[in-house]
Amino acid sequence: RGIRPAPGYPAGPDHTEKALLWELIDPLANAGIAITESFAMVPTAAVSGWYFAHPDAHYFGVGRIGRDQVEDYARRKGMTVTAVERWLAPNLGYDP
């Protein structure tokens, strides 16, 4: 039992996290799976995610995030606030 949340879905809305997965496991070399500049996977039938095997694991969704959270996240990821706002637009709790 467990869960498989994935980048770009409610529990992990930031598609840019796929870049880290690609660095860690090199899906292009190991399975022929690529990602586009917008982090879409090719072939389109490919899936990615984080796997948590625990009987008490359950899905959740990230709610609205505030400007202070976006600024902190951008700093920790080494991204601009504008870039983070673009990737997380559906989850913003404010108008950028």
Coordinates of C-alpha atoms in Angstrom, one line a residue:
R1 CA 0.0 0.0 0.0
G2 CA 1.1 3.5 -0.7
I3 CA 0.8 6.5 -3.0
R4 CA 2.4 7.8 -6.2
P5 CA 2.1 11.5 -6.3
A6 CA 3.6 13.1 -9.5
P7 CA 5.1 16.4 -10.5
G8 CA 2.4 18.6 -11.9
Y9 CA -0.5 17.1 -9.9
P10 CA -2.2 18.3 -6.8
A11 CA 0.3 17.0 -4.2
G12 CA 3.3 18.3 -6.2
P13 CA 2.1 21.0 -8.6
D14 CA 5.6 22.1 -9.8
H15 CA 6.5 20.4 -13.1
T16 CA 10.1 21.6 -12.8
E17 CA 10.7 18.9 -10.2
K18 CA 10.9 16.5 -13.1
A19 CA 14.3 18.0 -13.9
L20 CA 15.7 16.5 -10.6
L21 CA 14.1 13.1 -11.4
W22 CA 15.8 13.2 -14.8
E23 CA 19.2 14.0 -13.2
L24 CA 18.8 11.1 -10.8
I25 CA 17.7 8.3 -13.0
D26 CA 18.4 9.4 -16.6
P27 CA 15.2 8.1 -18.2
L28 CA 16.4 9.0 -21.7
A29 CA 19.4 6.7 -21.5
N30 CA 17.7 4.0 -19.4
A31 CA 14.2 3.9 -21.0
G32 CA 14.1 6.2 -24.0
I33 CA 11.8 8.7 -22.2
A34 CA 12.5 12.4 -22.8
I35 CA 11.0 15.7 -21.4
T36 CA 10.2 18.8 -23.4
E37 CA 11.0 22.4 -22.3
S38 CA 7.6 22.5 -20.7
F39 CA 8.3 19.2 -18.9
A40 CA 5.9 17.1 -20.9
M41 CA 7.1 13.6 -21.2
V42 CA 7.7 11.8 -24.5
P43 CA 6.3 9.3 -25.3
T44 CA 3.0 10.7 -23.9
A45 CA 2.2 7.3 -22.3
A46 CA 5.2 7.7 -19.9
V47 CA 4.6 8.5 -16.2
S48 CA 6.8 9.7 -13.4
G49 CA 6.3 10.2 -9.7
W50 CA 7.5 9.8 -6.2
Y51 CA 6.6 6.4 -4.7
F52 CA 5.8 6.2 -1.0
A53 CA 5.1 2.7 0.3
H54 CA 3.4 3.0 3.7
P55 CA -0.1 1.8 4.8
D56 CA -0.9 5.2 6.3
A57 CA 0.1 7.2 3.2
H58 CA -2.7 9.2 1.6
Y59 CA -3.0 11.7 -1.2
F60 CA -3.4 15.4 -0.6
G61 CA -3.5 18.6 -2.6
V62 CA -1.4 21.7 -2.2
G63 CA -3.8 24.5 -1.6
R64 CA -3.4 28.2 -2.3
I65 CA 0.1 29.5 -1.7
G66 CA 1.0 33.0 -0.5
R67 CA 3.6 35.4 -1.9
D68 CA 5.9 34.8 1.0
Q69 CA 5.9 31.1 0.3
V70 CA 6.6 31.7 -3.4
E71 CA 9.5 34.0 -2.6
D72 CA 11.0 31.4 -0.2
Y73 CA 10.5 28.5 -2.7
A74 CA 12.0 30.6 -5.5
R75 CA 15.1 31.3 -3.3
R76 CA 15.5 27.7 -2.3
K77 CA 15.2 26.5 -5.9
G78 CA 17.4 29.2 -7.3
M79 CA 14.6 30.5 -9.6
T80 CA 13.1 33.9 -10.0
V81 CA 9.9 34.7 -8.3
T82 CA 8.4 35.3 -11.8
A83 CA 9.4 31.9 -13.0
V84 CA 7.9 30.2 -9.9
E85 CA 4.7 32.2 -10.3
R86 CA 4.4 31.0 -13.9
W87 CA 4.9 27.3 -13.0
L88 CA 2.6 27.5 -10.0
A89 CA 0.0 29.9 -11.3
P90 CA -3.0 27.6 -10.6
N91 CA -2.0 27.5 -6.9
L92 CA -1.3 31.1 -6.3
G93 CA -3.3 32.7 -3.5
Y94 CA -2.7 36.2 -5.0
D95 CA -2.5 38.0 -8.3
P96 CA 1.1 38.3 -9.4

